[in-house]
Amino acid sequence: MRTVRDAQGRNWRIWHVVPQSAVLIQTSPQMGQGWLCFESDGDKRRMAQPPEHWATMTDAELLELLSGASEVKKTEREAEKTVGE
């Protein structure tokens, strides 16, 4: 796991996710090799097929990956939890 700070001062936690579900691997081949998860204050993003050396990249390089990552939409349950906080 890595943590980087963006230009707006937000801290982003970054980690590699490896799928265990054969269904996910079969239905979403681009995610079959895993993805990087970026998370900051409830905002989540994913980057499929991350570079193998992501853990040793500089903060600037990781922020560049973040800029190209896809936003993860909150599920209805997650949205309800956010409203209740």
Short mmCIF file of C-alpha atoms in Angstrom, two decimals:
data_model
loop_
_atom_site.label_atom_id
_atom_site.label_comp_id
_atom_site.label_asym_id
_atom_site.label_seq_id
_atom_site.Cartn_x
_atom_site.Cartn_y
_atom_site.Cartn_z
CA MET A 1 0.00 0.00 0.00
CA ARG A 2 1.13 3.51 -0.79
CA THR A 3 -0.16 6.94 0.16
CA VAL A 4 0.33 10.07 -1.96
CA ARG A 5 -0.92 13.65 -1.69
CA ASP A 6 -2.38 15.38 -4.75
CA ALA A 7 -2.14 19.07 -5.68
CA GLN A 8 -5.38 19.80 -3.77
CA GLY A 9 -3.88 18.36 -0.57
CA ARG A 10 -5.96 15.16 -0.61
CA ASN A 11 -4.28 11.99 0.59
CA TRP A 12 -4.85 8.97 -1.67
CA ARG A 13 -4.34 5.40 -0.49
CA ILE A 14 -3.28 3.12 -3.32
CA TRP A 15 -3.16 -0.66 -3.34
CA HIS A 16 -3.21 -3.56 -5.78
CA VAL A 17 -6.33 -5.73 -5.91
CA VAL A 18 -6.08 -9.27 -7.29
CA PRO A 19 -9.44 -10.88 -8.14
CA GLN A 20 -10.22 -14.29 -6.71
CA SER A 21 -13.49 -14.78 -8.59
CA ALA A 22 -13.33 -16.88 -11.75
CA VAL A 23 -16.57 -15.20 -12.85
CA LEU A 24 -15.00 -11.73 -12.68
CA ILE A 25 -11.94 -12.93 -14.55
CA GLN A 26 -14.10 -14.48 -17.30
CA THR A 27 -16.61 -11.62 -17.61
CA SER A 28 -14.12 -8.78 -17.33
CA PRO A 29 -10.81 -9.87 -18.87
CA GLN A 30 -9.21 -6.42 -18.48
CA MET A 31 -9.71 -6.75 -14.70
CA GLY A 32 -8.51 -10.37 -14.63
CA GLN A 33 -4.92 -9.35 -13.89
CA GLY A 34 -6.05 -7.07 -11.09
CA TRP A 35 -6.23 -3.32 -10.72
CA LEU A 36 -4.96 -0.47 -8.63
CA CYS A 37 -7.47 0.96 -6.22
CA PHE A 38 -7.15 4.65 -5.35
CA GLU A 39 -9.19 5.91 -2.38
CA SER A 40 -9.50 9.31 -0.74
CA ASP A 41 -12.28 10.41 1.62
CA GLY A 42 -14.85 8.07 0.06
CA ASP A 43 -13.78 8.82 -3.51
CA LYS A 44 -12.63 5.62 -5.25
CA ARG A 45 -10.99 5.03 -8.59
CA ARG A 46 -9.63 1.98 -10.39
CA MET A 47 -6.93 1.43 -12.94
CA ALA A 48 -7.02 -1.90 -14.76
CA GLN A 49 -3.80 -3.66 -15.68
CA PRO A 50 -1.43 -1.60 -13.54
CA PRO A 51 2.30 -1.60 -14.22
CA GLU A 52 4.11 -4.35 -12.33
CA HIS A 53 6.46 -1.84 -10.71
CA TRP A 54 3.70 0.50 -9.42
CA ALA A 55 4.86 0.08 -5.79
CA THR A 56 8.26 1.59 -6.59
CA MET A 57 6.98 4.46 -8.76
CA THR A 58 7.46 8.04 -7.58
CA ASP A 59 4.54 9.94 -6.08
CA ALA A 60 4.34 12.04 -9.27
CA GLU A 61 4.10 8.89 -11.41
CA LEU A 62 1.36 7.47 -9.18
CA LEU A 63 -0.58 10.73 -9.41
CA GLU A 64 -0.32 10.47 -13.18
CA LEU A 65 -1.83 6.97 -12.99
CA LEU A 66 -4.57 8.37 -10.72
CA SER A 67 -5.46 10.98 -13.34
CA GLY A 68 -6.18 8.19 -15.83
CA ALA A 69 -8.06 5.92 -13.40
CA SER A 70 -11.81 5.32 -13.73
CA GLU A 71 -14.16 6.65 -11.07
CA VAL A 72 -15.99 3.98 -9.09
CA LYS A 73 -19.62 4.88 -8.58
CA LYS A 74 -20.99 4.37 -5.08
CA THR A 75 -23.49 1.61 -4.59
CA GLU A 76 -26.88 2.54 -3.16
CA ARG A 77 -25.85 1.06 0.20
CA GLU A 78 -22.61 3.09 0.28
CA ALA A 79 -24.50 6.27 -0.60
CA GLU A 80 -26.95 5.66 2.26
CA LYS A 81 -24.07 5.19 4.72
CA THR A 82 -22.51 8.48 3.58
CA VAL A 83 -25.80 10.34 4.10
CA GLY A 84 -26.20 8.84 7.58
CA GLU A 85 -22.75 9.96 8.77
#
